[in-house]
Coordinates of C-alpha atoms in Angstrom, one line a residue:
M3 CA 8.2 86.6 -46.1
S4 CA 6.6 86.6 -42.5
R5 CA 6.7 83.8 -39.8
C6 CA 3.8 81.8 -37.4
I7 CA 4.8 82.6 -33.9
P8 CA 2.7 80.9 -32.2
T9 CA 0.4 82.7 -29.0
R10 CA 0.8 82.6 -25.5
Q11 CA -2.8 81.2 -26.0
Q12 CA -1.3 78.7 -28.3
A13 CA 2.0 77.6 -26.1
Q14 CA -0.6 76.7 -22.9
R15 CA -2.3 74.8 -24.9
G16 CA 0.5 72.9 -26.4
A17 CA 2.3 72.8 -22.7
A18 CA -0.9 70.5 -21.3
L19 CA -1.1 68.5 -24.0
L20 CA 2.8 67.5 -23.3
I21 CA 2.1 67.4 -19.7
M22 CA -1.0 65.5 -19.9
L23 CA 0.5 62.9 -22.6
V24 CA 3.7 62.1 -19.8
I25 CA 0.4 61.3 -17.4
M26 CA -0.4 58.9 -19.2
V27 CA 3.1 57.5 -19.9
I28 CA 3.0 57.7 -16.1
G29 CA -0.3 56.1 -15.4
I30 CA 0.2 53.0 -17.9
A31 CA 3.5 52.5 -16.1
S32 CA 2.0 52.0 -13.2
I33 CA -0.6 50.1 -14.6
L34 CA 1.6 47.6 -15.6
V35 CA 4.4 48.1 -13.3
G36 CA 1.0 46.0 -11.2
S37 CA 0.4 44.0 -12.7
L38 CA 3.5 43.3 -13.0
N39 CA 4.0 43.3 -9.5
S40 CA 0.2 41.3 -8.8
A41 CA 1.2 38.5 -10.9
A42 CA 5.0 38.0 -9.2
L43 CA 3.3 38.3 -5.7
N44 CA 0.7 35.2 -7.7
N45 CA 3.8 33.4 -8.0
T46 CA 4.9 34.0 -5.5
R47 CA 2.7 33.1 -3.0
Q48 CA 1.5 30.2 -5.6
Q49 CA 5.3 28.5 -5.2
Q50 CA 5.0 29.1 -1.0
T51 CA 1.4 26.6 -1.8
S52 CA 3.0 23.8 -3.7
A53 CA 5.6 24.2 -1.7
A54 CA 3.8 23.4 1.7
L55 CA 1.8 21.2 -0.1
A56 CA 4.6 19.6 -1.6
Q57 CA 6.6 18.8 1.8
A58 CA 3.1 18.2 3.6
K59 CA 3.1 15.1 1.2
E60 CA 6.4 13.6 1.0
A61 CA 6.8 13.2 5.5
L62 CA 3.5 10.8 4.6
I63 CA 5.0 9.1 2.4
G64 CA 8.0 8.7 4.5
R65 CA 6.3 8.7 7.3
A66 CA 3.7 5.3 5.8
A67 CA 7.3 4.0 4.9
T68 CA 9.4 2.6 7.7
D69 CA 6.4 2.5 10.2
I70 CA 7.4 -0.5 12.6
T71 CA 4.2 -2.1 13.1
L72 CA 2.3 -1.4 10.0
P73 CA 3.8 0.3 6.9
G74 CA 2.1 1.6 4.2
S75 CA 0.3 3.7 7.1
L76 CA -1.1 7.1 7.8
P77 CA -1.6 9.5 10.7
C78 CA -5.2 10.2 11.9
P79 CA -6.7 14.4 11.4
D80 CA -6.5 16.7 13.2
Q81 CA -9.8 17.9 13.9
I82 CA -10.5 22.1 14.2
T83 CA -12.5 21.2 17.0
N84 CA -12.7 19.6 20.2
I85 CA -13.3 15.5 21.4
V86 CA -13.6 15.8 25.2
G87 CA -11.2 14.1 27.0
T88 CA -9.6 12.7 24.1
N89 CA -7.7 15.0 21.2
V90 CA -6.5 18.6 21.7
P91 CA -8.5 20.9 18.6
D92 CA -5.8 22.4 16.6
D93 CA -2.9 21.4 17.9
G94 CA -0.9 19.7 15.3
I95 CA -0.8 16.0 16.4
A96 CA -3.4 13.7 15.3
D97 CA -6.2 12.9 17.3
L98 CA -5.9 9.3 18.8
L99 CA -8.0 6.4 17.5
V100 CA -11.6 5.7 18.6
G101 CA -11.8 1.8 19.0
N102 CA -10.4 0.9 15.6
D103 CA -11.3 4.6 13.6
C104 CA -10.2 7.6 13.5
P105 CA -13.4 9.9 15.0
S106 CA -13.3 11.7 11.7
Y107 CA -11.1 11.2 8.2
I108 CA -10.4 15.2 7.5
G109 CA -9.1 17.6 9.8
L110 CA -5.8 19.7 9.0
L111 CA -2.8 18.2 8.7
P112 CA -1.0 16.9 12.2
W113 CA 2.6 18.6 11.0
K114 CA 4.4 17.8 14.6
T115 CA 3.3 14.2 14.2
L116 CA 5.0 14.2 11.0
G117 CA 7.2 16.4 12.7
L118 CA 7.5 19.5 10.5
S119 CA 7.7 23.1 11.1
D120 CA 3.6 24.9 11.5
L121 CA 3.6 24.1 7.7
R122 CA 1.4 27.2 5.9
D123 CA -0.4 28.8 2.9
A124 CA -0.1 32.1 1.4
Q125 CA -2.8 32.9 3.5
G126 CA -1.3 31.8 5.8
E127 CA -3.7 29.0 6.7
R128 CA -3.4 25.8 8.2
L129 CA -3.4 22.8 6.0
W130 CA -5.5 20.3 5.5
Y131 CA -5.4 16.7 5.2
A132 CA -8.7 13.9 4.0
L133 CA -7.2 10.2 4.8
S134 CA -8.7 6.9 3.3
P135 CA -9.4 4.6 6.2
N136 CA -8.0 1.2 4.1
F137 CA -4.6 3.5 5.2
R138 CA -5.2 4.7 9.0
D139 CA -2.7 3.9 11.6
D140 CA -4.3 0.7 13.8
N141 CA -3.5 -2.3 15.0
S142 CA -6.4 -4.3 13.6
N143 CA -6.2 -2.8 9.4
H144 CA -4.3 -4.7 7.8
I145 CA -1.7 -3.4 4.6
N146 CA -0.3 -4.5 1.2
S147 CA -0.2 -4.4 -2.4
D148 CA -3.9 -5.4 -2.0
T149 CA -5.5 -2.5 -0.4
V150 CA -7.7 0.6 -2.3
G151 CA -7.7 4.0 -1.3
T152 CA -11.3 5.0 -1.2
L153 CA -11.1 8.6 -2.1
D154 CA -12.3 10.0 -6.1
I155 CA -11.3 13.2 -7.0
T156 CA -13.4 15.9 -9.4
G157 CA -13.0 19.2 -11.5
T158 CA -10.1 19.9 -12.8
Q159 CA -8.8 17.1 -12.3
T160 CA -10.0 13.4 -12.0
T161 CA -8.6 10.3 -10.2
N162 CA -9.4 7.6 -7.7
N163 CA -8.2 5.5 -5.8
N164 CA -6.0 7.7 -3.3
V165 CA -5.4 7.8 -0.1
A166 CA -4.5 11.0 1.6
I167 CA -5.0 14.4 -0.3
I168 CA -3.7 17.8 0.7
F169 CA -5.6 20.7 0.6
S170 CA -4.6 24.1 0.8
A171 CA -7.5 26.0 2.0
G172 CA -7.3 29.4 -0.2
P173 CA -8.3 32.4 0.0
P174 CA -12.1 33.0 1.2
L175 CA -14.9 32.5 -0.3
T176 CA -18.4 34.8 0.0
G177 CA -20.5 33.4 3.3
D178 CA -17.0 32.4 4.7
S179 CA -15.6 33.2 7.6
R180 CA -12.4 33.2 10.0
S181 CA -12.9 35.5 12.1
T182 CA -11.1 35.4 15.7
T183 CA -14.9 34.8 16.7
K184 CA -15.7 32.3 14.7
T185 CA -12.6 30.5 14.2
A186 CA -11.9 30.8 18.9
V187 CA -15.8 29.2 19.0
C188 CA -14.8 26.1 16.6
N189 CA -11.8 25.5 18.8
S190 CA -13.9 25.6 21.6
L191 CA -16.4 23.2 21.5
N192 CA -16.5 20.7 24.5
G193 CA -19.3 18.6 23.8
T194 CA -21.3 22.1 23.9
T195 CA -23.8 23.4 21.4
L196 CA -24.4 27.4 19.1
S197 CA -27.3 28.1 18.6
G198 CA -29.4 24.7 20.6
T199 CA -27.9 22.7 18.5
A200 CA -23.9 20.4 18.8
V201 CA -22.0 21.6 16.0
P202 CA -19.7 19.6 13.6
E203 CA -16.6 19.2 12.1
S204 CA -18.1 20.4 8.8
W205 CA -19.6 23.7 10.8
C206 CA -16.0 24.3 10.8
A207 CA -14.3 23.3 8.1
A208 CA -17.3 24.7 5.7
N209 CA -15.9 28.1 6.4
Y210 CA -12.2 27.0 5.1
L211 CA -13.1 24.1 1.9
D212 CA -15.3 24.5 -0.1
S213 CA -18.3 21.9 -1.7
N214 CA -17.9 18.0 -0.8
N215 CA -14.5 19.5 0.2
A216 CA -15.5 20.6 3.6
M217 CA -18.0 17.1 3.8
A218 CA -18.3 15.7 7.6
S219 CA -15.9 12.1 7.1
T220 CA -16.2 9.3 9.5
A221 CA -16.0 5.5 9.1
A222 CA -19.9 5.5 9.6
T223 CA -20.1 7.9 6.6
P224 CA -17.2 8.2 4.6
N225 CA -16.7 10.5 2.1
T226 CA -15.3 9.1 -0.8
N227 CA -15.4 12.5 -3.5
Y228 CA -13.0 15.2 -3.3
Q229 CA -13.0 18.3 -5.8
A230 CA -10.5 20.2 -7.5
G231 CA -10.2 23.9 -7.9
A232 CA -8.5 27.1 -8.9
P233 CA -7.6 30.1 -7.6
S234 CA -9.8 31.9 -9.5
N235 CA -12.0 30.1 -9.0
N236 CA -15.6 31.8 -7.2
L237 CA -17.1 28.1 -6.3
I238 CA -14.1 26.4 -5.5
N239 CA -10.5 27.3 -4.8
D240 CA -9.3 24.5 -3.0
Q241 CA -5.9 23.7 -4.6
L242 CA -5.1 19.5 -3.5
L243 CA -1.9 17.7 -3.9
L244 CA -2.9 13.5 -4.4
I245 CA -1.3 11.0 -2.9
T246 CA -1.7 7.7 -4.9
R247 CA -2.1 4.4 -3.7
E248 CA 0.8 3.9 -5.7
Q249 CA 3.5 7.1 -5.2
L250 CA 2.7 4.6 -1.6
L251 CA 3.0 2.0 -1.7
Q252 CA 6.2 1.8 -4.1
P253 CA 8.6 2.5 -1.0
V254 CA 6.8 0.1 1.3
E255 CA 7.8 -2.9 -1.4
M256 CA 10.6 -1.5 -1.8
R257 CA 11.0 -1.7 2.1
I258 CA 9.6 -5.3 2.4
A259 CA 11.2 -6.6 -0.7
R260 CA 14.6 -5.2 0.8
E261 CA 13.7 -7.3 3.8
A262 CA 13.2 -9.8 2.7
K263 CA 16.5 -10.1 0.8
A264 CA 18.8 -9.1 3.7
C265 CA 17.4 -12.2 5.7
L266 CA 18.0 -14.9 3.3
D267 CA 21.5 -13.6 2.4
N268 CA 22.2 -12.8 5.5
Y269 CA 21.4 -17.4 6.4
A270 CA 23.1 -17.7 2.9
A271 CA 26.2 -16.3 4.7
S272 CA 25.8 -18.5 7.9
N273 CA 25.7 -21.0 5.3
G274 CA 28.2 -21.3 3.1
Q275 CA 26.7 -19.5 0.9
R276 CA 23.6 -21.5 -0.3
Y277 CA 20.5 -20.1 0.0
P278 CA 17.3 -22.0 1.5
W279 CA 15.0 -24.1 -0.3
A280 CA 11.2 -22.6 -1.2
V281 CA 7.8 -23.1 0.0
P282 CA 5.4 -24.5 -2.9
V283 CA 3.5 -21.6 -4.1
Q284 CA 0.2 -24.5 -3.1
N285 CA 0.6 -24.7 0.1
W286 CA 0.5 -22.2 2.8
Y287 CA 2.3 -23.4 5.3
L288 CA 5.2 -22.1 4.5
S289 CA 8.3 -24.7 5.6
G290 CA 10.8 -25.2 2.4
V291 CA 10.7 -28.5 0.4
N292 CA 13.5 -30.0 -0.6
N293 CA 13.9 -29.6 -4.4
T294 CA 11.9 -26.6 -5.0
R295 CA 13.9 -23.8 -6.3
F296 CA 10.7 -21.7 -7.0
G297 CA 7.8 -20.7 -4.6
R298 CA 7.5 -18.0 -0.8
I299 CA 9.9 -17.9 1.2
P300 CA 10.7 -20.4 4.4
Y301 CA 9.4 -19.9 7.4
Q302 CA 11.2 -23.2 8.9
K303 CA 13.4 -26.1 6.8
P304 CA 12.1 -29.2 5.2
I305 CA 9.7 -31.1 7.8
N306 CA 11.0 -34.6 7.7
N307 CA 8.6 -36.5 9.2
N308 CA 6.8 -38.8 6.3
K309 CA 3.6 -39.1 7.7
I310 CA 3.2 -35.3 7.6
Q311 CA 5.5 -35.1 4.4
D312 CA 2.9 -37.1 3.0
F313 CA -0.8 -35.4 4.1
L314 CA 1.3 -32.1 3.2
A315 CA 2.0 -33.9 0.1
A316 CA -1.8 -34.6 -0.4
L317 CA -3.5 -30.4 0.3
D318 CA -1.2 -29.4 -2.3
S319 CA -2.5 -32.3 -4.6
L320 CA -6.0 -31.1 -3.8
Q321 CA -5.4 -28.0 -3.6
S322 CA -4.4 -27.9 -7.8
Q323 CA -7.7 -30.6 -8.6
V324 CA -9.7 -28.0 -7.3
N325 CA -7.9 -25.2 -9.1
A326 CA -8.1 -27.0 -12.0
C327 CA -12.2 -27.6 -11.5
I328 CA -12.1 -23.6 -10.7
T329 CA -10.7 -23.5 -15.1
N330 CA -12.1 -27.3 -16.6
N331 CA -15.1 -28.3 -14.7
N332 CA -14.2 -31.8 -16.2
N333 CA -11.6 -32.2 -13.4
G334 CA -14.0 -34.5 -11.4
N335 CA -11.3 -37.7 -11.5
A336 CA -8.4 -36.5 -10.8
L337 CA -10.4 -34.2 -8.0
D338 CA -11.9 -37.7 -6.7
N339 CA -8.4 -39.1 -6.9
A340 CA -6.6 -36.3 -4.8
G341 CA -9.7 -36.4 -2.1
K342 CA -9.3 -40.5 -1.4
T343 CA -5.5 -39.9 -0.7
L344 CA -5.6 -36.4 2.0
E345 CA -8.3 -38.9 4.0
D346 CA -5.9 -41.6 3.7
A347 CA -3.1 -39.1 5.0
A348 CA -5.5 -37.2 7.1
K349 CA -6.2 -40.8 9.0
D350 CA -2.9 -41.9 9.4
L351 CA -1.4 -38.4 10.3
R352 CA -4.2 -38.5 12.9
N353 CA -2.9 -41.9 14.7
A354 CA 0.7 -41.7 13.8
Q355 CA 0.7 -38.8 16.3
P356 CA 3.3 -37.7 18.0
T357 CA 5.1 -36.4 15.4
T358 CA 8.0 -33.5 15.3
P359 CA 5.9 -31.1 15.1
P360 CA 3.0 -32.1 17.1
L361 CA -0.2 -31.7 15.2
S362 CA -3.3 -31.8 16.3
T363 CA -6.7 -32.7 15.4
A364 CA -7.5 -29.5 14.5
V365 CA -5.0 -30.0 11.6
T366 CA -6.1 -33.4 11.1
S367 CA -10.0 -33.1 11.1
P368 CA -10.5 -30.4 8.5
G369 CA -8.2 -31.5 6.0
K370 CA -10.0 -35.5 6.5
Q371 CA -13.2 -33.2 6.2
A372 CA -11.9 -32.2 3.0
G373 CA -10.6 -35.8 1.0
D374 CA -14.3 -36.2 2.0
K375 CA -16.7 -33.1 0.2
A376 CA -13.9 -34.1 -3.5
Q377 CA -15.2 -36.7 -3.5
N378 CA -18.9 -36.2 -3.8
N379 CA -20.6 -36.7 -7.3
N380 CA -19.9 -33.8 -9.0
M381 CA -18.4 -31.1 -6.1
C382 CA -16.2 -30.0 -9.5
D383 CA -20.2 -28.5 -11.2
T384 CA -20.0 -27.1 -7.5
I385 CA -16.0 -25.7 -7.1
N386 CA -16.6 -24.2 -11.4
G387 CA -19.4 -22.2 -10.1
N388 CA -18.0 -21.3 -6.5
P389 CA -15.0 -20.5 -6.1
S390 CA -14.3 -19.6 -3.3
N391 CA -17.1 -20.4 -1.8
N392 CA -17.2 -25.0 -1.5
S393 CA -17.5 -27.4 1.3
V394 CA -13.8 -28.2 -0.5
Q395 CA -12.3 -25.5 -0.4
T396 CA -13.8 -23.8 2.7
N397 CA -12.4 -27.2 4.8
L398 CA -8.8 -26.2 2.9
N399 CA -8.3 -23.0 4.6
A400 CA -9.3 -24.3 7.9
T401 CA -6.0 -27.2 7.8
L402 CA -3.9 -24.8 6.6
T403 CA -5.2 -21.9 9.1
A404 CA -4.6 -24.2 12.1
L405 CA -1.8 -25.5 9.9
A406 CA 0.3 -22.3 10.1
S407 CA -0.7 -21.7 13.1
E408 CA 0.5 -25.0 14.9
L409 CA 3.8 -24.6 12.9
A410 CA 3.9 -20.3 14.1
N411 CA 4.4 -22.1 17.2
E412 CA 7.3 -24.6 16.8
I413 CA 8.8 -22.0 14.8
A414 CA 8.2 -19.4 17.5
T415 CA 9.8 -22.6 21.0
N416 CA 12.0 -24.4 18.6
N417 CA 15.6 -21.6 18.7
S418 CA 18.5 -24.7 17.1
D419 CA 16.5 -22.8 13.4
Q420 CA 18.2 -20.4 14.5
A421 CA 19.5 -20.2 11.0
V422 CA 16.6 -20.3 8.1
R423 CA 14.2 -18.3 10.3
C424 CA 14.3 -14.9 9.2
D425 CA 13.1 -13.7 12.7
A426 CA 13.6 -10.1 12.4
L427 CA 11.2 -10.2 9.8
F428 CA 8.7 -12.9 9.9
Q429 CA 7.9 -11.7 14.4
T430 CA 6.7 -8.2 12.6
P431 CA 3.8 -7.7 13.2
Y432 CA 3.0 -6.9 9.3
W433 CA 4.6 -10.2 7.8
Q434 CA 1.3 -11.9 7.9
D435 CA -0.5 -9.2 5.6
W436 CA 2.6 -9.9 3.7
K437 CA 4.6 -13.5 3.2
Y438 CA 2.3 -14.7 0.2
L439 CA 2.5 -11.6 -2.5
V440 CA 6.3 -12.5 -1.7
F441 CA 8.0 -15.2 -3.8
Y442 CA 11.4 -16.2 -4.2
Q443 CA 13.5 -18.0 -6.6
V444 CA 16.9 -19.5 -5.7
D445 CA 19.9 -20.9 -9.1
D446 CA 21.1 -24.6 -8.9
A447 CA 24.2 -23.9 -8.2
Y448 CA 23.7 -22.0 -4.6
Q449 CA 21.2 -24.2 -4.2
P450 CA 21.1 -25.9 -0.2
G451 CA 23.1 -29.1 0.3
V452 CA 25.9 -30.8 -2.9
G453 CA 23.2 -30.2 -5.2
G454 CA 24.4 -26.4 -5.3
S455 CA 28.3 -26.0 -7.3
G456 CA 28.5 -22.9 -5.7
A457 CA 29.4 -21.3 -8.5
G458 CA 28.5 -20.3 -12.1
A459 CA 24.7 -18.4 -11.8
S460 CA 22.6 -17.7 -13.7
M461 CA 19.9 -15.8 -13.0
R462 CA 19.6 -12.3 -14.6
I463 CA 16.9 -9.7 -14.7
N464 CA 15.7 -7.8 -17.6
G465 CA 18.5 -9.4 -19.2
I466 CA 22.0 -9.2 -17.3
G467 CA 23.2 -10.7 -13.7
N468 CA 24.4 -13.4 -13.3
Y469 CA 22.8 -13.2 -8.9
R470 CA 22.4 -16.7 -7.7
A471 CA 19.0 -15.7 -6.0
A472 CA 15.6 -13.2 -6.8
V473 CA 14.0 -11.7 -4.4
I474 CA 10.0 -10.9 -6.3
A475 CA 7.1 -8.5 -4.7
A476 CA 3.5 -8.0 -6.1
R477 CA 2.2 -5.5 -6.6
S478 CA -1.3 -4.7 -7.3
P479 CA -3.2 -7.1 -9.1
I480 CA -3.2 -6.0 -13.3
G481 CA -6.4 -6.7 -15.1
T482 CA -7.9 -9.7 -14.4
Q483 CA -6.1 -11.3 -11.3
V484 CA -8.0 -12.0 -8.7
R485 CA -5.6 -13.9 -5.6
N486 CA -4.9 -17.2 -5.3
P487 CA -2.7 -18.4 -2.9
S488 CA -1.9 -21.2 -4.6
M489 CA -1.3 -20.2 -8.2
P490 CA 1.4 -17.6 -8.3
S491 CA -0.4 -16.5 -12.5
S492 CA -2.5 -14.6 -9.6
Y493 CA 0.5 -12.9 -8.5
L494 CA 2.9 -11.9 -11.0
E495 CA 3.2 -11.4 -14.6
G496 CA 5.1 -12.4 -17.9
A497 CA 8.0 -14.2 -17.6
N498 CA 8.1 -14.2 -14.0
V499 CA 5.4 -16.7 -13.8
H500 CA 7.9 -19.5 -12.8
N501 CA 6.7 -22.8 -11.8
N502 CA 8.3 -25.7 -9.4
P503 CA 10.0 -27.8 -10.8
T504 CA 12.1 -26.4 -13.5
P505 CA 11.8 -22.1 -12.5
S506 CA 13.0 -20.2 -15.6
N507 CA 16.3 -18.0 -13.9
A508 CA 14.8 -15.1 -15.7
F509 CA 13.0 -12.2 -14.6
T510 CA 11.1 -8.8 -15.6
T511 CA 10.7 -6.1 -13.6
N512 CA 9.9 -1.6 -14.1
S513 CA 9.7 1.5 -13.0
I514 CA 6.0 2.7 -12.0
G515 CA 7.0 5.1 -14.7
D516 CA 8.6 2.5 -18.1
T517 CA 5.2 1.4 -20.6
N518 CA 5.4 -1.5 -19.6
F519 CA 4.9 -1.4 -16.0
K520 CA 0.6 -1.6 -17.2
T521 CA 1.3 -4.9 -17.9
V522 CA 4.0 -6.5 -15.5
N523 CA 4.1 -4.3 -12.6
D524 CA 6.8 -6.8 -9.8
L525 CA 9.3 -5.9 -7.7
V526 CA 12.8 -7.7 -8.3
L527 CA 15.2 -7.7 -7.1
C528 CA 19.0 -9.5 -6.7
L529 CA 20.2 -11.9 -4.4
D530 CA 24.1 -12.5 -4.2
A531 CA 26.0 -12.2 -0.3
R532 CA 25.7 -8.5 -1.3
V533 CA 28.5 -9.1 -3.7
N534 CA 26.5 -7.0 -6.3
C535 CA 23.6 -6.7 -5.9
K536 CA 23.3 -3.3 -3.7

């Protein structure tokens, strides 16, 4: 029996096939390893960019929550182009205001102003930043829970009411030029022109940001629509991180509520653990009224002058009847009677001067006019059709504005009420923006004077606790709520809508992640002179 012995040629073929197989295996392995390395590199880059964006967001929110003069405000972006004599481009410092506005509402993140290191994304580029003008840091601006964001997002995500957006520009797309020469031109613009045309900020931004994101945004022509893309998108690859109104204002609202809590606990500590009378929600002059347990935080102790008390009570009564006409235009007789009472009280107060505190005709004249206008025929129908723009409400507003101004002067000079007032809070620039959104209630056991037992507090929040008082901060309006300073229901929701004469001792509060937050979003803090409440 014979055996088949391979020839040399056959052996060489076998060896070649084996070598080819080894080469193929090595090639496939290299491709797999390269693919894995590329994926790992992309993941690392994505993590680096995401971390930089998150750090910037945290710094912006922290800055808004701790701003001394305007809580909730954010700095202007740092433009990449130069503004002659005012701002240095791309220096990490927020641009200075021009008048009352940022020179641009889109630019680079002001990392130095925020106390950050020179943040960069995975491409080694600085982060970009767009700001809603409503949240600019300017002393003419007013920020509270009612302030809305104006930035909308479309694309891979869709949201509105955003306060700010932080961008990573991602790698350059076709047509983008980030060469040293072109960037230098952007950074050195000094009121000059390029090819005979003034170079706008958007010309430079377009080499980093894509589509709408690169549009110029100023106070005169704000850009409100930005677009989210994906790293692999050939048209829009900007990576965005948003700051919503809720995300920005939540820590600010907590700060305001805690400052109000500290103010009231300090008062109790100096007054035998008793808390002050509240301000009835119907009035705007913010002086405590005897036997009022629920309302706003008082600027000073109750006024004891009978003529002033009658005038203030008449103001409250007419405002209540105006509110009643808004919901029921058959309230004409009650409105007429309240108007007559206020007109008489204004005349009596004017004739009784000087009172303590002295109130000028700037207070009594529009008060008299409000009472007189309320007695006109069919005025309740007029109010029903024009709730905020009618002669009665206009004169009431003028009266209350003048009254608040004159009482503020009294507060600022009368140091005898130091234990009653919360100067550290009330004399801040921002309290005027928040004072109507913060409510307060004292338990009957800890009310002022001999009426309170000083023991056995029964106030409860979310069904627990035995607290002596509570601070309630209204967050953004829900549903059909339209702010009316004399109506708690236009600020608060659910069980938190109390009343002055017999307020309930139960409150409810939810966190932003709770399902019930959509129907009750009030922030409630307990007070008990720091025994249990933190």
